[in-house]
Every structure is written in C-alpha cells, then in structure tokens.
mmCIF file of C-alpha atoms in Angstrom:
data_model
loop_
_atom_site.group_PDB
_atom_site.id
_atom_site.type_symbol
_atom_site.label_atom_id
_atom_site.label_comp_id
_atom_site.label_asym_id
_atom_site.label_seq_id
_atom_site.Cartn_x
_atom_site.Cartn_y
_atom_site.Cartn_z
ATOM 1 C CA UNK C 1 27.705 -131.243 -86.223
ATOM 2 C CA UNK C 2 29.729 -131.216 -89.409
ATOM 3 C CA UNK C 3 31.707 -127.985 -89.745
ATOM 4 C CA UNK C 4 30.351 -127.686 -93.266
ATOM 5 C CA UNK C 5 26.859 -127.280 -91.805
ATOM 6 C CA UNK C 6 27.870 -124.362 -89.585
ATOM 7 C CA UNK C 7 26.512 -120.983 -90.545
ATOM 8 C CA UNK C 8 29.154 -118.536 -91.774
ATOM 9 C CA UNK C 9 30.200 -115.934 -89.227
ATOM 10 C CA UNK C 10 28.173 -112.773 -89.586
ATOM 11 C CA UNK C 11 29.988 -109.556 -90.365
ATOM 12 C CA UNK C 12 29.947 -107.132 -87.417
ATOM 13 C CA UNK C 13 27.334 -104.426 -87.862
ATOM 14 C CA UNK C 14 29.888 -101.797 -86.819
ATOM 15 C CA UNK C 15 33.541 -102.122 -87.754
ATOM 16 C CA UNK C 16 36.601 -100.115 -86.754
ATOM 17 C CA UNK C 17 40.011 -99.462 -88.268
ATOM 18 C CA UNK C 18 42.834 -97.245 -87.057
ATOM 19 C CA UNK C 19 44.553 -94.841 -89.441
ATOM 20 C CA UNK C 20 47.371 -93.337 -87.428
ATOM 21 C CA UNK C 21 45.775 -91.346 -84.580
ATOM 22 C CA UNK C 22 42.296 -91.558 -86.182
ATOM 23 C CA UNK C 23 39.822 -94.391 -85.666
ATOM 24 C CA UNK C 24 37.294 -95.003 -88.420
ATOM 25 C CA UNK C 25 33.970 -96.330 -87.112
ATOM 26 C CA UNK C 26 31.886 -97.768 -89.945
ATOM 27 C CA UNK C 27 28.171 -98.577 -89.971
ATOM 28 C CA UNK C 28 28.259 -101.967 -91.673
ATOM 29 C CA UNK C 29 24.914 -103.177 -92.982
ATOM 30 C CA UNK C 30 25.384 -102.309 -96.659
ATOM 31 C CA UNK C 31 22.685 -104.780 -97.729
ATOM 32 C CA UNK C 32 20.213 -102.622 -95.745
ATOM 33 C CA UNK C 33 21.833 -99.303 -96.700
ATOM 34 C CA UNK C 34 23.177 -99.216 -93.140
ATOM 35 C CA UNK C 35 19.727 -98.961 -91.582
ATOM 36 C CA UNK C 36 20.241 -98.738 -87.831
ATOM 37 C CA UNK C 37 18.675 -101.671 -86.004
ATOM 38 C CA UNK C 38 18.991 -102.423 -82.296
ATOM 39 C CA UNK C 39 22.200 -104.412 -82.695
ATOM 40 C CA UNK C 40 23.841 -101.553 -84.578
ATOM 41 C CA UNK C 41 22.694 -99.000 -81.994
ATOM 42 C CA UNK C 42 24.320 -100.942 -79.178
ATOM 43 C CA UNK C 43 27.458 -101.775 -81.142
ATOM 44 C CA UNK C 44 27.896 -98.176 -82.269
ATOM 45 C CA UNK C 45 27.694 -96.947 -78.687
ATOM 46 C CA UNK C 46 30.241 -99.565 -77.582
ATOM 47 C CA UNK C 47 32.715 -98.656 -80.319
ATOM 48 C CA UNK C 48 32.347 -94.917 -79.761
ATOM 49 C CA UNK C 49 33.003 -95.421 -76.055
ATOM 50 C CA UNK C 50 36.116 -97.486 -76.774
ATOM 51 C CA UNK C 51 37.436 -94.856 -79.150
ATOM 52 C CA UNK C 52 36.675 -91.956 -76.808
ATOM 53 C CA UNK C 53 38.358 -93.742 -73.892
ATOM 54 C CA UNK C 54 41.505 -94.633 -75.860
ATOM 55 C CA UNK C 55 44.209 -91.973 -75.333
ATOM 56 C CA UNK C 56 45.868 -93.088 -78.553
ATOM 57 C CA UNK C 57 42.809 -92.083 -80.572
ATOM 58 C CA UNK C 58 42.969 -88.360 -81.290
ATOM 59 C CA UNK C 59 40.046 -88.232 -83.752
ATOM 60 C CA UNK C 60 37.065 -90.410 -84.705
ATOM 61 C CA UNK C 61 35.657 -90.675 -88.224
ATOM 62 C CA UNK C 62 32.095 -91.980 -88.541
ATOM 63 C CA UNK C 63 31.059 -93.362 -91.928
ATOM 64 C CA UNK C 64 28.962 -96.028 -93.644
ATOM 65 C CA UNK C 65 29.848 -99.055 -95.743
ATOM 66 C CA UNK C 66 28.854 -99.647 -99.340
ATOM 67 C CA UNK C 67 28.611 -96.054 -100.522
ATOM 68 C CA UNK C 68 25.794 -95.021 -98.162
ATOM 69 C CA UNK C 69 26.132 -93.253 -94.834
ATOM 70 C CA UNK C 70 22.844 -94.523 -93.380
ATOM 71 C CA UNK C 71 19.219 -94.897 -94.412
ATOM 72 C CA UNK C 72 18.261 -94.081 -90.815
ATOM 73 C CA UNK C 73 16.397 -96.194 -88.300
ATOM 74 C CA UNK C 74 15.488 -99.694 -89.456
ATOM 75 C CA UNK C 75 11.758 -99.240 -90.029
ATOM 76 C CA UNK C 76 11.188 -102.985 -90.515
ATOM 77 C CA UNK C 77 12.405 -103.651 -86.993
ATOM 78 C CA UNK C 78 9.938 -101.154 -85.507
ATOM 79 C CA UNK C 79 6.759 -103.155 -86.111
ATOM 80 C CA UNK C 80 4.754 -103.756 -82.969
ATOM 81 C CA UNK C 81 7.077 -101.749 -80.740
ATOM 82 C CA UNK C 82 5.277 -100.441 -77.666
ATOM 83 C CA UNK C 83 6.279 -97.402 -75.602
ATOM 84 C CA UNK C 84 8.799 -99.322 -73.476
ATOM 85 C CA UNK C 85 10.416 -100.861 -76.554
ATOM 86 C CA UNK C 86 10.657 -97.442 -78.191
ATOM 87 C CA UNK C 87 12.369 -96.031 -75.109
ATOM 88 C CA UNK C 88 14.780 -98.977 -75.125
ATOM 89 C CA UNK C 89 15.557 -98.365 -78.815
ATOM 90 C CA UNK C 90 16.332 -94.707 -78.166
ATOM 91 C CA UNK C 91 18.474 -95.235 -75.072
ATOM 92 C CA UNK C 92 21.716 -96.277 -76.836
ATOM 93 C CA UNK C 93 21.164 -93.668 -79.559
ATOM 94 C CA UNK C 94 20.795 -90.890 -77.001
ATOM 95 C CA UNK C 95 23.924 -92.050 -75.198
ATOM 96 C CA UNK C 96 25.842 -92.138 -78.490
ATOM 97 C CA UNK C 97 24.672 -88.636 -79.441
ATOM 98 C CA UNK C 98 25.651 -87.228 -76.041
ATOM 99 C CA UNK C 99 29.008 -88.959 -76.301
ATOM 100 C CA UNK C 100 29.734 -87.531 -79.762
ATOM 101 C CA UNK C 101 28.742 -84.031 -78.626
ATOM 102 C CA UNK C 102 30.623 -83.989 -75.327
ATOM 103 C CA UNK C 103 33.557 -86.409 -75.515
ATOM 104 C CA UNK C 104 36.991 -84.855 -75.748
ATOM 105 C CA UNK C 105 37.753 -86.506 -79.076
ATOM 106 C CA UNK C 106 36.843 -84.691 -82.322
ATOM 107 C CA UNK C 107 34.283 -86.678 -84.343
ATOM 108 C CA UNK C 108 34.073 -86.228 -88.112
ATOM 109 C CA UNK C 109 31.313 -87.633 -90.314
ATOM 110 C CA UNK C 110 32.207 -88.876 -93.811
ATOM 111 C CA UNK C 111 28.943 -88.950 -95.772
ATOM 112 C CA UNK C 112 28.629 -90.796 -99.068
ATOM 113 C CA UNK C 113 25.307 -91.464 -100.766
ATOM 114 C CA UNK C 114 22.352 -90.812 -98.487
ATOM 115 C CA UNK C 115 22.099 -89.713 -94.886
ATOM 116 C CA UNK C 116 18.441 -90.142 -93.972
ATOM 117 C CA UNK C 117 16.477 -89.893 -90.736
ATOM 118 C CA UNK C 118 18.623 -91.012 -87.836
ATOM 119 C CA UNK C 119 21.579 -90.972 -90.229
ATOM 120 C CA UNK C 120 21.192 -87.194 -90.489
ATOM 121 C CA UNK C 121 21.030 -87.011 -86.689
ATOM 122 C CA UNK C 122 24.323 -88.873 -86.305
ATOM 123 C CA UNK C 123 26.029 -86.727 -88.930
ATOM 124 C CA UNK C 124 24.676 -83.420 -87.599
ATOM 125 C CA UNK C 125 25.963 -83.955 -84.068
ATOM 126 C CA UNK C 126 29.518 -84.566 -85.315
ATOM 127 C CA UNK C 127 32.085 -81.794 -85.013
ATOM 128 C CA UNK C 128 32.679 -81.694 -88.759
ATOM 129 C CA UNK C 129 30.687 -83.152 -91.660
ATOM 130 C CA UNK C 130 32.428 -84.046 -94.923
ATOM 131 C CA UNK C 131 29.926 -84.811 -97.673
ATOM 132 C CA UNK C 132 30.567 -86.274 -101.104
ATOM 133 C CA UNK C 133 29.392 -83.881 -103.799
ATOM 134 C CA UNK C 134 26.636 -86.300 -104.845
ATOM 135 C CA UNK C 135 25.455 -87.035 -101.294
ATOM 136 C CA UNK C 136 22.032 -86.019 -100.032
ATOM 137 C CA UNK C 137 20.399 -85.463 -96.673
ATOM 138 C CA UNK C 138 16.738 -86.114 -95.880
ATOM 139 C CA UNK C 139 14.964 -86.011 -92.517
ATOM 140 C CA UNK C 140 11.380 -86.691 -93.583
ATOM 141 C CA UNK C 141 10.289 -88.349 -90.341
ATOM 142 C CA UNK C 142 6.758 -87.168 -91.084
ATOM 143 C CA UNK C 143 6.572 -89.588 -93.997
ATOM 144 C CA UNK C 144 6.620 -92.491 -91.548
ATOM 145 C CA UNK C 145 4.571 -90.751 -88.854
ATOM 146 C CA UNK C 146 7.393 -90.081 -86.389
ATOM 147 C CA UNK C 147 9.184 -87.063 -84.974
ATOM 148 C CA UNK C 148 12.899 -86.449 -85.514
ATOM 149 C CA UNK C 149 15.047 -88.272 -82.992
ATOM 150 C CA UNK C 150 18.727 -88.639 -82.168
ATOM 151 C CA UNK C 151 18.876 -85.020 -81.005
ATOM 152 C CA UNK C 152 18.203 -83.608 -84.482
ATOM 153 C CA UNK C 153 15.718 -81.050 -83.146
ATOM 154 C CA UNK C 154 18.650 -79.627 -81.147
ATOM 155 C CA UNK C 155 21.545 -80.000 -83.591
ATOM 156 C CA UNK C 156 19.887 -79.106 -86.900
ATOM 157 C CA UNK C 157 18.636 -75.608 -85.921
ATOM 158 C CA UNK C 158 22.086 -74.874 -84.476
ATOM 159 C CA UNK C 159 23.706 -75.834 -87.754
ATOM 160 C CA UNK C 160 21.298 -74.331 -90.287
ATOM 161 C CA UNK C 161 18.926 -72.015 -88.405
ATOM 162 C CA UNK C 162 15.302 -72.546 -87.431
ATOM 163 C CA UNK C 163 13.705 -71.772 -90.793
ATOM 164 C CA UNK C 164 15.971 -74.090 -92.763
ATOM 165 C CA UNK C 165 15.565 -76.800 -90.143
ATOM 166 C CA UNK C 166 11.808 -76.595 -90.670
ATOM 167 C CA UNK C 167 12.284 -77.026 -94.420
ATOM 168 C CA UNK C 168 13.760 -80.454 -93.666
ATOM 169 C CA UNK C 169 11.755 -81.483 -90.594
ATOM 170 C CA UNK C 170 8.306 -80.026 -91.325
ATOM 171 C CA UNK C 171 8.262 -80.169 -95.116
ATOM 172 C CA UNK C 172 10.516 -83.207 -95.595
ATOM 173 C CA UNK C 173 12.744 -81.555 -98.194
ATOM 174 C CA UNK C 174 15.735 -83.512 -99.488
ATOM 175 C CA UNK C 175 18.911 -81.436 -99.340
ATOM 176 C CA UNK C 176 21.663 -82.160 -101.889
ATOM 177 C CA UNK C 177 25.281 -81.860 -100.761
ATOM 178 C CA UNK C 178 25.818 -78.505 -102.459
ATOM 179 C CA UNK C 179 22.878 -77.018 -100.565
ATOM 180 C CA UNK C 180 23.925 -78.756 -97.346
ATOM 181 C CA UNK C 181 27.320 -77.070 -97.638
ATOM 182 C CA UNK C 182 25.709 -73.711 -98.400
ATOM 183 C CA UNK C 183 23.506 -73.769 -95.285
ATOM 184 C CA UNK C 184 26.011 -75.363 -92.882
ATOM 185 C CA UNK C 185 24.709 -78.897 -92.604
ATOM 186 C CA UNK C 186 27.895 -80.058 -94.326
ATOM 187 C CA UNK C 187 31.162 -78.332 -93.437
ATOM 188 C CA UNK C 188 33.169 -79.412 -96.475
ATOM 189 C CA UNK C 189 32.670 -81.260 -99.750
ATOM 190 C CA UNK C 190 34.704 -84.004 -101.401
ATOM 191 C CA UNK C 191 34.583 -85.674 -104.817
ATOM 192 C CA UNK C 192 32.263 -88.705 -104.960
ATOM 193 C CA UNK C 193 33.880 -91.706 -103.303
ATOM 194 C CA UNK C 194 36.452 -89.576 -101.451
ATOM 195 C CA UNK C 195 34.562 -88.388 -98.380
ATOM 196 C CA UNK C 196 36.429 -90.790 -96.100
ATOM 197 C CA UNK C 197 39.785 -89.712 -97.485
ATOM 198 C CA UNK C 198 38.905 -86.052 -96.912
ATOM 199 C CA UNK C 199 37.600 -86.825 -93.415
ATOM 200 C CA UNK C 200 40.882 -88.528 -92.514
ATOM 201 C CA UNK C 201 42.745 -85.420 -93.636
ATOM 202 C CA UNK C 202 40.565 -83.364 -91.294
ATOM 203 C CA UNK C 203 41.136 -85.919 -88.547
ATOM 204 C CA UNK C 204 44.894 -85.505 -88.943
ATOM 205 C CA UNK C 205 44.496 -81.735 -88.544
ATOM 206 C CA UNK C 206 42.484 -82.180 -85.356
ATOM 207 C CA UNK C 207 44.883 -84.810 -84.010
ATOM 208 C CA UNK C 208 47.775 -82.353 -84.257
ATOM 209 C CA UNK C 209 46.172 -80.016 -81.710
ATOM 210 C CA UNK C 210 46.442 -80.265 -77.937
ATOM 211 C CA UNK C 211 43.896 -82.948 -76.902
ATOM 212 C CA UNK C 212 42.982 -81.365 -73.570
ATOM 213 C CA UNK C 213 42.399 -78.009 -75.249
ATOM 214 C CA UNK C 214 40.134 -79.577 -77.878
ATOM 215 C CA UNK C 215 38.239 -81.491 -75.185
ATOM 216 C CA UNK C 216 37.638 -78.296 -73.200
ATOM 217 C CA UNK C 217 36.326 -76.513 -76.303
ATOM 218 C CA UNK C 218 33.899 -79.361 -77.001
ATOM 219 C CA UNK C 219 32.622 -79.351 -73.423
ATOM 220 C CA UNK C 220 31.977 -75.625 -73.526
ATOM 221 C CA UNK C 221 30.323 -75.716 -76.949
ATOM 222 C CA UNK C 222 28.017 -78.541 -75.856
ATOM 223 C CA UNK C 223 26.643 -76.679 -72.837
ATOM 224 C CA UNK C 224 22.869 -76.459 -72.931
ATOM 225 C CA UNK C 225 22.946 -73.096 -71.142
ATOM 226 C CA UNK C 226 24.617 -70.669 -73.549
ATOM 227 C CA UNK C 227 24.136 -67.543 -71.449
ATOM 228 C CA UNK C 228 27.251 -65.365 -71.565
ATOM 229 C CA UNK C 229 27.543 -65.256 -67.768
ATOM 230 C CA UNK C 230 27.564 -69.023 -67.324
ATOM 231 C CA UNK C 231 29.812 -69.570 -70.336
ATOM 232 C CA UNK C 232 32.403 -67.117 -69.014
ATOM 233 C CA UNK C 233 32.355 -68.870 -65.632
ATOM 234 C CA UNK C 234 32.865 -72.275 -67.246
ATOM 235 C CA UNK C 235 35.552 -70.877 -69.554
ATOM 236 C CA UNK C 236 37.434 -69.502 -66.538
ATOM 237 C CA UNK C 237 37.501 -72.905 -64.841
ATOM 238 C CA UNK C 238 38.561 -74.786 -67.972
ATOM 239 C CA UNK C 239 41.343 -72.303 -68.691
ATOM 240 C CA UNK C 240 42.608 -72.434 -65.117
ATOM 241 C CA UNK C 241 43.092 -76.193 -65.452
ATOM 242 C CA UNK C 242 44.711 -76.002 -68.893
ATOM 243 C CA UNK C 243 47.322 -73.484 -67.726
ATOM 244 C CA UNK C 244 48.783 -76.205 -65.510
ATOM 245 C CA UNK C 245 49.089 -78.898 -68.182
ATOM 246 C CA UNK C 246 52.214 -80.241 -69.853
ATOM 247 C CA UNK C 247 50.591 -79.577 -73.216
ATOM 248 C CA UNK C 248 50.371 -75.849 -72.480
ATOM 249 C CA UNK C 249 54.046 -75.823 -71.460
ATOM 250 C CA UNK C 250 54.881 -77.620 -74.715
ATOM 251 C CA UNK C 251 52.748 -75.194 -76.712
ATOM 252 C CA UNK C 252 54.538 -72.205 -75.193
ATOM 253 C CA UNK C 253 57.939 -73.748 -75.817
ATOM 254 C CA UNK C 254 57.089 -74.621 -79.416
ATOM 255 C CA UNK C 255 55.820 -71.082 -80.005
ATOM 256 C CA UNK C 256 59.050 -69.574 -78.653
ATOM 257 C CA UNK C 257 61.201 -72.023 -80.603
ATOM 258 C CA UNK C 258 59.142 -71.679 -83.791
ATOM 259 C CA UNK C 259 58.594 -75.415 -84.164
ATOM 260 C CA UNK C 260 55.647 -77.793 -84.392
ATOM 261 C CA UNK C 261 54.406 -78.748 -80.912
ATOM 262 C CA UNK C 262 54.309 -82.381 -79.796
ATOM 263 C CA UNK C 263 51.231 -82.760 -77.615
ATOM 264 C CA UNK C 264 50.687 -85.768 -75.351
ATOM 265 C CA UNK C 265 47.310 -85.057 -73.797
ATOM 266 C CA UNK C 266 48.522 -84.420 -70.269
#
C-alpha cells in the first residue's frame, strides 16, 4: 500500500508531560469536549498507574485539552449497552477513582471550561481542585436517566455537604466556579486559561513535602471507616513506620539546622 494512502496516526486520547516532579495527565479528545469513552477510561487508568508507580513523580495534575476539563461519559458510545457492558465500562473508572483517592501521590485537578457528569467525579476525588474563574460544574445525571457514577455519591457530600450535593445530583443545578469555591467543590480559583499553571504551582508545593508522609495522610483520609477508634489505631501504625524512615531523619535535621529539607521518599 502506498504510504500516502495510510491513515494519519491518531492522537492518544490521554497524554502525559512531566514538569519537574509533576506529571500532567491530559484528557485528549478536544473535538468531543473530552467525553470519556472506553478507550479513554482504559488509557487514563494506565497513565495514572504509571505516574503513581514512578518514584520520580511527586504530584499528578489531571486536566483536559482544548479549554474543557471533560463533558463526562461519552453518551453516544452508551447506546445498546447491556448490564455486562455497563459493568465493563465502570470497571476502569472505579479503579482510577480508587487509585486517585488512595495512591501516595497527590493528585490535583486543573479545571477549565466545563466539568460535567463523570468529569465532576474525576475532579471531586482529586486532593485539590483548581478551577478557572469561568469554569462550571454540572452533575445532572438525571437529565440522561442515570445515577451519578465515578464515586461522586461518596466524594461530593464529603466536599460540599449532603444538602448542597443534592442541589447538584437531585436538582441538576449547574455550579459556577465562584460558587464551587464557596462551597468547597473547588479549592482554589485561577484566571481563565491559567488553571494548569496554578495547579502546577500547587503540585510543586506538594512535591516539596516528604512523600511517605503525604502517602500516609492520603491512606488515612481515604478510609471508609472514619470512627475515631479505628482512625487512631491506623494513625498509630502509620506513625510507627514513619518514625523509622530516612525522610523523618532528614526532616528533624533540617528543622534543627533551619534549612529546607531534601526528601527522597525512603
């Protein structure tokens, strides 16, 4: 076959780029407003796993290409999906959500434009959400006859409270960035077009901390059982391990010497 007849290589649906100790993971279907089809679900999980397993990556920034975070699940790809297909569609999403919530690496969402449906779910589970001042969040699953997925029924009430979560999930209200910041869905705001830049600044802050300490905090915060008794028991075990790390020795030395610590994650 003539090379001129070959189809051009398709852009990957999820791209990555390293910025110092931070890895930017970008949802890359701008022509579909980064709607999340099956290929993107699987690719996103793969890239998040690679980043979380890389000791050189101290923070992950999740964002979307083309000025939109994500329009949510790709509704056009859902036609005719039976129960088994639906379960298969959710499997990589659930793994990605668990990974973001529990992995030792801080994950920061940089939201431009719209975060809708599953896009809200991915943002809400991140450790920090930076939203452009003209961004908006909408989780109107009821408008397509579905229930919120991607763990949003767990993460959203934790972020904004039960009543405000119902405003989005039961009544389908669109939340502008200013309101999202006010209620805790967004943790910080950035000028339009600068959410990624602001997220990378946050990533640098997180990357400067002791990685094992940050990982322990994330594990404890992600526990489903938040009873004080069980949390104190888990805290005791985490702290006992951290006391024996090189990072704790470095932190003590830096404190005594009044200098910036140099953590190595060991």
